[in-house]
Short mmCIF file of C-alpha atoms and ligand atoms in Angstrom, two decimals:
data_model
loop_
_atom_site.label_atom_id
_atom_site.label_comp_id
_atom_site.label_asym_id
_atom_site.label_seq_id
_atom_site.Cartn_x
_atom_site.Cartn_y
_atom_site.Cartn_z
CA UNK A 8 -36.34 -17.22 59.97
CA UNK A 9 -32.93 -18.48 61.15
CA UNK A 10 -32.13 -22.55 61.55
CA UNK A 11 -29.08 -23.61 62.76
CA UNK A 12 -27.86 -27.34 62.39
CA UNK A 13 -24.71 -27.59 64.63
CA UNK A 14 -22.32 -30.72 64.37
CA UNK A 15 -20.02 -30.79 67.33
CA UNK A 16 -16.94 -33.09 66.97
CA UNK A 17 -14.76 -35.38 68.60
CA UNK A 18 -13.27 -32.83 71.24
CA UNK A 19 -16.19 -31.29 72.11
CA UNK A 20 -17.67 -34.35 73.58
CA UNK A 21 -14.26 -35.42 75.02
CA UNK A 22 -15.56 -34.76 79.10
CA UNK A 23 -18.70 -33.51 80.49
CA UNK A 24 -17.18 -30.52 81.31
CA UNK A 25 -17.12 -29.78 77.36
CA UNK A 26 -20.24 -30.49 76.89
CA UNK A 27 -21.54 -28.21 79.60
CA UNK A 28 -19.89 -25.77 77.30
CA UNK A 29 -21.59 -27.30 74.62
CA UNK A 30 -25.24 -27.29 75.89
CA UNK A 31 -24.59 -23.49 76.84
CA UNK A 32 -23.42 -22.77 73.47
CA UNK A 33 -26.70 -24.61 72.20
CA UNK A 34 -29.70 -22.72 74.56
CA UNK A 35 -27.72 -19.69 74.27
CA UNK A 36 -28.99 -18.89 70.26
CA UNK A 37 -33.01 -20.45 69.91
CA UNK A 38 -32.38 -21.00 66.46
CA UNK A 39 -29.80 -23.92 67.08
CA UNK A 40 -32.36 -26.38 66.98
CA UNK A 41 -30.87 -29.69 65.35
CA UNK A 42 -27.32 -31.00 66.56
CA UNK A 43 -25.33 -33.91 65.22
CA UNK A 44 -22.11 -35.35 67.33
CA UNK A 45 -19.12 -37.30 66.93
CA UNK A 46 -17.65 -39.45 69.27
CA UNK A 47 -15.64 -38.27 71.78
CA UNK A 48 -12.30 -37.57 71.31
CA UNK A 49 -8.91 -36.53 73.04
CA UNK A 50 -8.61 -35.15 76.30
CA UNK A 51 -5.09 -35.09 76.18
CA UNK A 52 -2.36 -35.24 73.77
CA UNK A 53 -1.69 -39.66 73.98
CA UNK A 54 -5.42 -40.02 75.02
CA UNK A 55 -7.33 -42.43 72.63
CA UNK A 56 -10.37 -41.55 70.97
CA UNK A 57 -13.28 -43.47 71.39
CA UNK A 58 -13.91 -44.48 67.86
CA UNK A 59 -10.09 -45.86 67.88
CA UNK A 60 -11.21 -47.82 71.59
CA UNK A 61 -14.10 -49.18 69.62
CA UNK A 62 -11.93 -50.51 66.41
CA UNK A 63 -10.30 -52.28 69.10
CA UNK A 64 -13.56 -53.82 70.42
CA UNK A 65 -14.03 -55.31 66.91
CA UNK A 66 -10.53 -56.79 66.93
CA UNK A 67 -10.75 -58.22 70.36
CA UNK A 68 -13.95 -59.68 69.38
CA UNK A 69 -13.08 -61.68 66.40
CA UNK A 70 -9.93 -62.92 68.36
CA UNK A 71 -12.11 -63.80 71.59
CA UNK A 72 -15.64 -63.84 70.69
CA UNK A 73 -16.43 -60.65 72.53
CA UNK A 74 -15.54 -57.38 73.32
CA UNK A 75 -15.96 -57.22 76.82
CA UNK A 76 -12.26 -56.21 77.80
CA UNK A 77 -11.63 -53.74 75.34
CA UNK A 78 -14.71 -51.75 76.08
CA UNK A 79 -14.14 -51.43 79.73
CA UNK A 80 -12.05 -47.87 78.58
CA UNK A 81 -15.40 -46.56 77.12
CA UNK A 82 -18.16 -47.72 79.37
CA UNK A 83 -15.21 -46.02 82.08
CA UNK A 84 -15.51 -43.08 79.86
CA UNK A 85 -19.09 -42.42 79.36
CA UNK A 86 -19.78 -43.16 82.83
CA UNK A 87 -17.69 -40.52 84.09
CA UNK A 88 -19.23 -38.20 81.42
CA UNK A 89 -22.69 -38.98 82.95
CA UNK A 90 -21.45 -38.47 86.09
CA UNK A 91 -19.14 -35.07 85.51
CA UNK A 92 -22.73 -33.79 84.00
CA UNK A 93 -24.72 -34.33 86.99
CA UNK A 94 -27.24 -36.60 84.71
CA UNK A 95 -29.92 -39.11 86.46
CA UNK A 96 -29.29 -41.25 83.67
CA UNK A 97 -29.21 -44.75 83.74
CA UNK A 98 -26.54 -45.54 81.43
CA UNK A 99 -24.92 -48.40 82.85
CA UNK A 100 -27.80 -50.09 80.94
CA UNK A 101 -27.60 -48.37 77.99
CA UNK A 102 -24.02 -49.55 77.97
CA UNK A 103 -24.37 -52.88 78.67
CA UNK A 104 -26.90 -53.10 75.72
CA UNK A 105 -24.43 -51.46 73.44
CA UNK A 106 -21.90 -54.27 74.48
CA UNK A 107 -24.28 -57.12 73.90
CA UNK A 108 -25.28 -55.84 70.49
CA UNK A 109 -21.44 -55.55 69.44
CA UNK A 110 -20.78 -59.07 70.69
CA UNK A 111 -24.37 -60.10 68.62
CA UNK A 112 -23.40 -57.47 65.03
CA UNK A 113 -19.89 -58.89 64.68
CA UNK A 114 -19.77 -56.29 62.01
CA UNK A 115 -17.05 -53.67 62.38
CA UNK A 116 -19.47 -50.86 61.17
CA UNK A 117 -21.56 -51.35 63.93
CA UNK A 118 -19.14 -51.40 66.31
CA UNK A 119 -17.38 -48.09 65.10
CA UNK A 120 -20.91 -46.27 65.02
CA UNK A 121 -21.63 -46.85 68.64
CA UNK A 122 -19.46 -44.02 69.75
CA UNK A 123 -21.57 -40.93 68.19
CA UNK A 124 -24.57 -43.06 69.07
CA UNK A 125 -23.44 -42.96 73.04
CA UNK A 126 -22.76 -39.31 72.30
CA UNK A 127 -25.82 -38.30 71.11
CA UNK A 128 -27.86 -40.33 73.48
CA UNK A 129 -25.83 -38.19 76.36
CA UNK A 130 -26.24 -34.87 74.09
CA UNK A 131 -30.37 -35.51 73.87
CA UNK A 132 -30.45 -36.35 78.38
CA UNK A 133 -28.53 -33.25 78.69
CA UNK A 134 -30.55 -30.83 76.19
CA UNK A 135 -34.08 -32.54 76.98
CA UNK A 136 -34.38 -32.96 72.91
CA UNK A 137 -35.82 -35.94 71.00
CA UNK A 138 -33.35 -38.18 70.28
CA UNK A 139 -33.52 -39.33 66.15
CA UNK A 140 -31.12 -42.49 65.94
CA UNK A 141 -28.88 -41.76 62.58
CA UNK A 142 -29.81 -45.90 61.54
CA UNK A 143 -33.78 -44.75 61.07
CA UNK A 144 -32.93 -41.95 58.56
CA UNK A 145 -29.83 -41.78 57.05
CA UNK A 146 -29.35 -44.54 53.53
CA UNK A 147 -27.04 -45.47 51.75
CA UNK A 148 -27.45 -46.75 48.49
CA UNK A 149 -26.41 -50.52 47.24
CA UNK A 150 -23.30 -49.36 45.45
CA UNK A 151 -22.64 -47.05 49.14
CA UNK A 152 -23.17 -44.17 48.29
CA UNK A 153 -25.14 -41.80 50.50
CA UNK A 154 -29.09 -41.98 49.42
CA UNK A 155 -29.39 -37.99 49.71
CA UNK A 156 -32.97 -38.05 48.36
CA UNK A 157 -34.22 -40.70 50.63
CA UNK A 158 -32.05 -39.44 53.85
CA UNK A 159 -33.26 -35.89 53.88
CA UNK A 160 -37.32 -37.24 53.45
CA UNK A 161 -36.68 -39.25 56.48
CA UNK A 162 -35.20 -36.77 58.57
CA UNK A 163 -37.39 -33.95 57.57
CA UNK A 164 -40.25 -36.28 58.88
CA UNK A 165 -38.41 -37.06 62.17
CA UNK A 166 -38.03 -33.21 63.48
CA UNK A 167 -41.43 -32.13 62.25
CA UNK A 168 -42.55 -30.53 65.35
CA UNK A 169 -39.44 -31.24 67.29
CA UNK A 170 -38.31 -28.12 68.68
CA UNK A 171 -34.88 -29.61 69.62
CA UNK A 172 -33.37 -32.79 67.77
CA UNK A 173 -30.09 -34.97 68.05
CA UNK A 174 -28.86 -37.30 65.93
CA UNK A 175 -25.32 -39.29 65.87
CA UNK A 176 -23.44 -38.46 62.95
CA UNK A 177 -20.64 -40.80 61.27
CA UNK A 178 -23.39 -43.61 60.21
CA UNK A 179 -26.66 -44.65 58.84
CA UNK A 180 -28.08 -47.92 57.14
CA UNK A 181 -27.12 -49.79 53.65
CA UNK A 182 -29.44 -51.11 51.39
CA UNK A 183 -30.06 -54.51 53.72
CA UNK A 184 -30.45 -52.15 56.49
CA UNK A 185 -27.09 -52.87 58.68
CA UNK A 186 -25.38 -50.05 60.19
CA UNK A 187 -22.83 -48.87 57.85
CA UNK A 188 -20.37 -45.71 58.27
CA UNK A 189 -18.86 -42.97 56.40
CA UNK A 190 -15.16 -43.17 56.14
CA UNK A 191 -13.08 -41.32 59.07
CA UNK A 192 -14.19 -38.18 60.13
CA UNK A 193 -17.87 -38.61 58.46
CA UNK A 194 -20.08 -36.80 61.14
CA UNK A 195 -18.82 -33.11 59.45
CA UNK A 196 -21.00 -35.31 56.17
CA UNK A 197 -23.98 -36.05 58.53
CA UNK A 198 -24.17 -32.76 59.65
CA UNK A 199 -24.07 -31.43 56.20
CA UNK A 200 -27.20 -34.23 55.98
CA UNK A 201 -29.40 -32.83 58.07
CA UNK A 202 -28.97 -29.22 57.22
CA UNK A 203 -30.12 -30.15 53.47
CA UNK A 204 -33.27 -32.10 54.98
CA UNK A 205 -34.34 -29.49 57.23
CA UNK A 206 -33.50 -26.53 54.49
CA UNK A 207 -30.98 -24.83 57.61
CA UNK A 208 -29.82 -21.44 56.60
CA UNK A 209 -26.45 -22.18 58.37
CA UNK A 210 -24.79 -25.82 59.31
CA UNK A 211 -22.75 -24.85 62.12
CA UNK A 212 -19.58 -27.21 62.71
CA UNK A 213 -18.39 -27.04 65.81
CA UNK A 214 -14.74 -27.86 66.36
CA UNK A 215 -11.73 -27.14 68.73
CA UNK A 216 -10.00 -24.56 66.06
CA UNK A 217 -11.21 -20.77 65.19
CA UNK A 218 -11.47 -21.64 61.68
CA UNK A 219 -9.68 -22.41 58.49
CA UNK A 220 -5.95 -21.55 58.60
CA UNK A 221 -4.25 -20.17 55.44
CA UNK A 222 -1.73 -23.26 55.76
CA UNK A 223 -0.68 -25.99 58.30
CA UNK A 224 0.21 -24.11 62.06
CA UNK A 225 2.72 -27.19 62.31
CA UNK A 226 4.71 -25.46 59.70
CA UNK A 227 3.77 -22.06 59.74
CA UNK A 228 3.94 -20.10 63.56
CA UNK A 229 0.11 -18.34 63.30
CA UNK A 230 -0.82 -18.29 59.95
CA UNK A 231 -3.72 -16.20 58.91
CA UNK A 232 -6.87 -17.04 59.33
CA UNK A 233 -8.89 -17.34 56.44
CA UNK A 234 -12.76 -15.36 57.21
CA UNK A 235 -14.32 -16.99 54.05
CA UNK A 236 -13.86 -19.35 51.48
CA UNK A 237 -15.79 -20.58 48.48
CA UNK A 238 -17.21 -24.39 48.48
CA UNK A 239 -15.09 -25.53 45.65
CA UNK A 240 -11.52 -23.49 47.41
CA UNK A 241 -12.66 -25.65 50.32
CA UNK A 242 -12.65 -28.85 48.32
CA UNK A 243 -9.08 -27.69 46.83
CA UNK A 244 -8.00 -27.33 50.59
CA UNK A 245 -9.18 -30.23 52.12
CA UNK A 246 -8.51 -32.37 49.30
CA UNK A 247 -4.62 -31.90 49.90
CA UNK A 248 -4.90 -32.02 53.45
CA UNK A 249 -6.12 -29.22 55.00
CA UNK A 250 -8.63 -31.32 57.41
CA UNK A 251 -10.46 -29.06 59.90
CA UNK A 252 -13.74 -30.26 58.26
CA UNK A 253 -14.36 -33.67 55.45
CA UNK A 254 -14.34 -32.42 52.18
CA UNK A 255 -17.16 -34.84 51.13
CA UNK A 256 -19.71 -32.20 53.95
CA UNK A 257 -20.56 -29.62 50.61
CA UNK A 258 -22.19 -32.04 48.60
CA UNK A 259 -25.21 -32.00 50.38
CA UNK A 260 -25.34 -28.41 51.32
CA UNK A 261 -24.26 -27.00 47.91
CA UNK A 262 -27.28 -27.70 45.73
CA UNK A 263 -29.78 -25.69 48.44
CA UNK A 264 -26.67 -22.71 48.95
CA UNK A 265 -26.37 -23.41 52.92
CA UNK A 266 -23.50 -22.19 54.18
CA UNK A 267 -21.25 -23.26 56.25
CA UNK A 268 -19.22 -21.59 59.06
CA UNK A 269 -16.40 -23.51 61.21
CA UNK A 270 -16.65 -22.27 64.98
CA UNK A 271 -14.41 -23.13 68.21
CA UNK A 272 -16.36 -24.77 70.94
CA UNK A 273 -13.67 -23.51 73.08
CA UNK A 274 -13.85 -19.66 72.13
CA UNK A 275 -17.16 -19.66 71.23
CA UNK A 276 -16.92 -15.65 70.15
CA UNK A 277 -14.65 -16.02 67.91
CA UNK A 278 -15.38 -15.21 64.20
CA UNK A 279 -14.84 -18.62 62.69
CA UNK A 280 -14.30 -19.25 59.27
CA UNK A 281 -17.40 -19.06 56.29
CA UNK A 282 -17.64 -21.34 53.60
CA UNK A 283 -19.90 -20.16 50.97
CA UNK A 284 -21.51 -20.95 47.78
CA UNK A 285 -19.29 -20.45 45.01
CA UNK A 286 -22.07 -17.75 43.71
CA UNK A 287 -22.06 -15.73 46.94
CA UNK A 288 -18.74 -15.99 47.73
CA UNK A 289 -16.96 -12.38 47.60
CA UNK A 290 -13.44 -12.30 48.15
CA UNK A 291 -11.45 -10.97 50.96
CA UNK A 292 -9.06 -9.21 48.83
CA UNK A 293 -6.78 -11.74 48.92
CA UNK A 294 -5.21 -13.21 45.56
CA UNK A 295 -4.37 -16.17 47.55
CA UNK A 296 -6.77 -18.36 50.01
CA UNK A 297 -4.48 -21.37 50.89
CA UNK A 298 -1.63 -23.28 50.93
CA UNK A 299 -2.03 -26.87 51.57
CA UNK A 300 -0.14 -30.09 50.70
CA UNK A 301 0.70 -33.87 50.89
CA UNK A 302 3.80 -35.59 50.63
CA UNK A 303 5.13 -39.14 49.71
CA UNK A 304 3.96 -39.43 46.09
CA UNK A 305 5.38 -40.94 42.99
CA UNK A 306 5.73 -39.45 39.64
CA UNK A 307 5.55 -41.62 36.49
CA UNK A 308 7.38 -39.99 33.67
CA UNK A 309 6.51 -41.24 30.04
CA UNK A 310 8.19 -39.87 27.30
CA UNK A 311 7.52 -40.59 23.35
CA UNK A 312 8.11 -38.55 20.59
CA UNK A 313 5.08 -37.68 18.62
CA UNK A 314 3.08 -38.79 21.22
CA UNK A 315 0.49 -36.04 20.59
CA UNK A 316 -0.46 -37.62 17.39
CA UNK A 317 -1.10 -40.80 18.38
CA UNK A 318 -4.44 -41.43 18.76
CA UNK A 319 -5.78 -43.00 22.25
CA UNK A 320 -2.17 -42.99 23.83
CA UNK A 321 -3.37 -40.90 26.57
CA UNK A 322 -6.43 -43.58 26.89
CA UNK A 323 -4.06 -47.13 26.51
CA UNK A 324 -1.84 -45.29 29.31
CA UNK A 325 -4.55 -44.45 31.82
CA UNK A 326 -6.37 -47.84 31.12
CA UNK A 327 -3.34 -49.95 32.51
CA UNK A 328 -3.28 -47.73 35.72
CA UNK A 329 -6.85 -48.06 35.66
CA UNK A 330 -6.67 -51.95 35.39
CA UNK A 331 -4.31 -51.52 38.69
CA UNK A 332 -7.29 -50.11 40.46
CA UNK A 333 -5.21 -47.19 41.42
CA UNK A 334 -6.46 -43.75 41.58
CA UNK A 335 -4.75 -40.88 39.52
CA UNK A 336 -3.95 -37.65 41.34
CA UNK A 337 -2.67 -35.56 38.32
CA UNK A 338 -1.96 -36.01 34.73
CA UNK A 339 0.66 -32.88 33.43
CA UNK A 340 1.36 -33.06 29.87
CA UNK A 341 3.80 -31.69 26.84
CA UNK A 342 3.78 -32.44 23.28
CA UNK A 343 5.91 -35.59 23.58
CA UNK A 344 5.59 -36.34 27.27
CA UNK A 345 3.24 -36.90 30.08
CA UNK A 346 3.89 -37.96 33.81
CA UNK A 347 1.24 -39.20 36.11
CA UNK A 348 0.64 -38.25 39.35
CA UNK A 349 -0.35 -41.10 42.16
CA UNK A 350 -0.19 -41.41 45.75
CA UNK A 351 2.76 -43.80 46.83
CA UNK A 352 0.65 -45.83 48.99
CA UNK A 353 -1.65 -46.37 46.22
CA UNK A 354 1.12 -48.08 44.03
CA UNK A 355 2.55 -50.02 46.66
CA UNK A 356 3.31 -53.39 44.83
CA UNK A 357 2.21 -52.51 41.72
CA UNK A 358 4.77 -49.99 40.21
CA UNK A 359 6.77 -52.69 38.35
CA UNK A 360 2.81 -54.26 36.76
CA UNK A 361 2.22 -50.68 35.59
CA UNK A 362 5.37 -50.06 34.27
CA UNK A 363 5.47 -53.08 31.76
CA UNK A 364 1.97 -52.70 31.72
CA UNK A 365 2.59 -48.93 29.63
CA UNK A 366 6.00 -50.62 28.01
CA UNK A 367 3.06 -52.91 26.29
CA UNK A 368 0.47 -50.14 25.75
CA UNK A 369 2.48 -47.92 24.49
CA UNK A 370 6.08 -48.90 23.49
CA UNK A 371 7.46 -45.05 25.12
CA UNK A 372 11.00 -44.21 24.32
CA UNK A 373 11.66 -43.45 27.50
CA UNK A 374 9.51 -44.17 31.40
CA UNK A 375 11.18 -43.37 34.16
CA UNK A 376 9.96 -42.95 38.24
CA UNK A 377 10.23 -39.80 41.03
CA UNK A 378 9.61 -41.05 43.96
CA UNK A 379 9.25 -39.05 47.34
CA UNK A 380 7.31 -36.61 45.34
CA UNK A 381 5.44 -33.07 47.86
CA UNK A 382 2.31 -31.81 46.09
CA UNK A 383 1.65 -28.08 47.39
CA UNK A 384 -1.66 -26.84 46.42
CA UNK A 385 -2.07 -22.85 46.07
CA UNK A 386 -5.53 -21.86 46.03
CA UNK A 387 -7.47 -18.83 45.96
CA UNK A 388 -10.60 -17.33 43.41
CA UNK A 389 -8.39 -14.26 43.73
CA UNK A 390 -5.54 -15.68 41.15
CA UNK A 391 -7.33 -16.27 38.23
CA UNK A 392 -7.91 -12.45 37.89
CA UNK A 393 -4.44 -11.16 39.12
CA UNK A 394 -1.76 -10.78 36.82
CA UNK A 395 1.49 -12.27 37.62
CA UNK A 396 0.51 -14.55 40.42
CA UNK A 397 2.27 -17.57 38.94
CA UNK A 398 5.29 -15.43 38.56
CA UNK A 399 5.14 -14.69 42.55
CA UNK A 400 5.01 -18.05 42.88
CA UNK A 401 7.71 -19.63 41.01
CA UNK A 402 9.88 -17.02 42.26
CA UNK A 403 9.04 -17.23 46.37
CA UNK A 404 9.61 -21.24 45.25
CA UNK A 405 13.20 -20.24 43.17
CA UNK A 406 14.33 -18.11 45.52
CA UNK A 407 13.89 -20.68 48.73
CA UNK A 408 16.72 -23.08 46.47
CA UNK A 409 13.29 -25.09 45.99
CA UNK A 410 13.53 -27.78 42.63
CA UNK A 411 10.07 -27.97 41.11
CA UNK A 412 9.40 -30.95 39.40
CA UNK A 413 5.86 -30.85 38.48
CA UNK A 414 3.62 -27.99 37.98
CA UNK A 415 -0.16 -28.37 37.16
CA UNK A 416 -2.95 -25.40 36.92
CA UNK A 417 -6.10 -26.63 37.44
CA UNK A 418 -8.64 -25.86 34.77
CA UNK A 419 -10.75 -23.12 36.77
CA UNK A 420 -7.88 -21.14 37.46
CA UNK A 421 -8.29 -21.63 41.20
CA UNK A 422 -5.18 -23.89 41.97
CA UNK A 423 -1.64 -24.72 41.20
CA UNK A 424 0.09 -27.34 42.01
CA UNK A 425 3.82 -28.05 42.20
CA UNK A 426 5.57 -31.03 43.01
CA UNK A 427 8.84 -30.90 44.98
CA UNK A 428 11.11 -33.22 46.97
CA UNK A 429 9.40 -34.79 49.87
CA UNK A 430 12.29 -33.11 51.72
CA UNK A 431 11.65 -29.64 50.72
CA UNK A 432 8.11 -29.93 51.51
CA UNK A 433 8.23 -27.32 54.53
CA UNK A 434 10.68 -25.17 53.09
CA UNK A 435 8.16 -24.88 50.36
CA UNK A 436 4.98 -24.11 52.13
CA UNK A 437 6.67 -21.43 54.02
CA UNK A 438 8.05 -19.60 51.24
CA UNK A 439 4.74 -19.36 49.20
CA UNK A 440 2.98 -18.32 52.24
CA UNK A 441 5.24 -15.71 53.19
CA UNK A 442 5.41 -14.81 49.33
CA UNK A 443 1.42 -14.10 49.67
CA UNK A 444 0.71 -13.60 53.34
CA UNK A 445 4.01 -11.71 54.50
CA UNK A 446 5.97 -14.00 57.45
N1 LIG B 515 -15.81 -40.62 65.24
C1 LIG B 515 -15.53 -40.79 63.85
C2 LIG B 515 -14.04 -40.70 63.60
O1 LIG B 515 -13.28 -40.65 64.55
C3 LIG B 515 -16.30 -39.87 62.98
C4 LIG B 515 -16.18 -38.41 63.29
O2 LIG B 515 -15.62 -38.01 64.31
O3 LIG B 515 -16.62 -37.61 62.45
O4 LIG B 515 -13.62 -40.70 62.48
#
């Protein structure tokens, strides 16, 4: 039998008017029984979101002592929600509780989490379903990680013989039970939460696009829409950038094979986009997926001769970044050289630590720094069984005047990477998706 977990986001709770739309979209299929929300978002392009508003509430609070001023915008804006939905719903009180307990918390998490908890007390008036608050069932662990095990037990127990269930995504408890929240965009990972616990055979996310694009509409006029991708292409996506839905939302769903499909609240017909498990994934046809990519990274360039030989070079260079606390993004190597790949941000004040730091290590002839460094992911199942795909590639790249700088094939054959100038970033995504999707 069918069971649908939906997560609607930000947009599709922005005004009550949406989430008329949203409540139709829910009665309209009986097997949509569980919904998670977000927060909601943007009505209009310069509009704030309410999650932003309620940041704000924490920093007014630990100037002033509360947080009454700054959330005037939101109790405004759920009271006009209540209102454009035609609710009896007392929710002035609800709101003025929700104020208190900020002002009582003091603790940012809590503050941030009230958002999708307004939302889905709305959500649960509106569909006359039980209302499961997200602090009751959802753990993390000490170290804060999400306590899968313990999180799907507890919700499985609160829908048993619910026939309609919602729950605010974005938070849940840590291991002294305070409200603590996934980072940004997290309710696409609560969703994913509450699919696993109640075994869905679909998780639903609702959004306000008609799928996965094959690369960013900001630089590409109507790309292609892509009808399915594997879990792991989706990780490759979102990963560099691509962020219609958190990249962190498989791990739940991929050890019990749930799919997952992306739909438009606001063209609820259209196809969407189907992410499947990497074992019943069949390809469109296409070689290529994907293009996605992220700029403003930094490229350190090591160079030593005989370096292969030397036992635990690689090791005494990674350890000093690792000493830094700095993630890596991607380690390309030769014979005698090897760069590493980090996000500029990342390094911010530490470049000249790591660089005498491997000048210790490792006594290089040569180090040297790129900065202002594009990485352009290609990704697609399709390429590691196409001849002369990486050919395609480097010459739709060549041919656009494009430099490459960096190249780096992932191990499964799924992805390449190459990193160009920041400045030819663009230039770069259009010509490999023109190369594999025609203009
Ligand atoms: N409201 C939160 C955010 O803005 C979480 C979410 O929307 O998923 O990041």
């Amino acid at each position: 039998m069918s069971l649908k977990v939906c997560k609607f986001g930000g947009t599709s709770m922005a005004d009550g008017n949406i989430i008329a739309g949203v409540k139709k979209i829910i009665e309209s299929d009986a097997s949509r029984r569980f919904v998670v929300v977000s927060a909601p978002g943007k009505r209009f392009s310069g509009d704030i979101k309410i999650t932003d508003l309620l940041y704000g509430c924490f920093a007014e609070l630990k100037k002033s002592g509360t947080c009454k001023q700054a959330f005037a915008p939101i109790r405004a804006r759920f009271v006009s929600i209540v209102k454009e939905l035609g609710l009896d719903f007392d929710i002035q009180t609800v709101l003025d509780e929700t104020q208190q307990r900020i002002d009582e918390e003091r603790s940012e998490d809590f503050t941030a989490s009230r958002g999708e908890y307004l939302s889905a007390r709305v959500v649960a008036e509106v569909l006359g379903a039980k209302f499961i608050d997200a602090q009751d069932v959802v753990f993390f662990t000490a170290d804060g990680a999400l306590d899968g095990e313990k999180s799907y037990k507890a919700i499985a127990s609160a829908v048993a013989g619910c026939e309609r269930a919602v729950m605010p995504g974005f938070y849940g408890v840590d291991a002294d039970g305070k409200v603590k929240t996934f980072s940004r965009g997290g309710s696409d990972i609560s969703g994913a939460v509450v699919a696993r616990a109640v075994n869905a055979t679909l998780y639903e996310n609702w959004t306000d696009v008609s799928g996965f694009l094959a690369c960013d509409p900001r630089i590409v006029d109507s790309p292609k829409r892509i009808k399915s991708l594997s879990y792991k292409e989706l990780r490759e996506l979102s990963y560099m950038g691509a962020n219609v839905l958190h990249g962190d939302s498989i791990f739940p769903v991929r050890r019990a094979n749930i799919p997952i499909c992306i739909k438009n609240t606001f063209r609820p017909d259209d196809e969407g986009t189907l992410i499947l498990p990497s074992n019943r994934y069949v390809s469109g046809g296409n070689i290529v997926t994907g293009v996605a990519g992220k700029k403003n990274f930094s490229v350190i360039f090591i160079e030593k001769s005989h370096m292969n030989s030397e036992t635990g070079f690689v090791r005494k260079v990674l350890s000093v970044v690792e000493e830094a606390g700095i993630p890596i993004e991607h380690i390309p190597s030769g014979i005698d050289t090897m760069s590493i790949v980090i996000s500029s941000d990342a390094l911010e004040g530490k470049l000249e630590q790591i660089i005498e730091g491997i000048k210790t290590a490792v006594q290089p002839d040569n180090i040297r720094v790129t900065e202002n460094v594009a990485l352009i992911a290609t990704v697609g199942h399709g390429m590691s069984s196409s001849v002369g795909t990486s050919a395609r590639l480097f010459n739709a790249i060549a041919s656009a005047d494009i430099n490459i700088k960096m190249i780096d094939q992932g191990s499964s054959e799924l992805n390449i990477v190459v990193g160009v100038n920041d400045s030819d970033y663009e230039k770069c995504i259009k010509a490999i998706y023109s190369e594999f999707f025609g203009s």
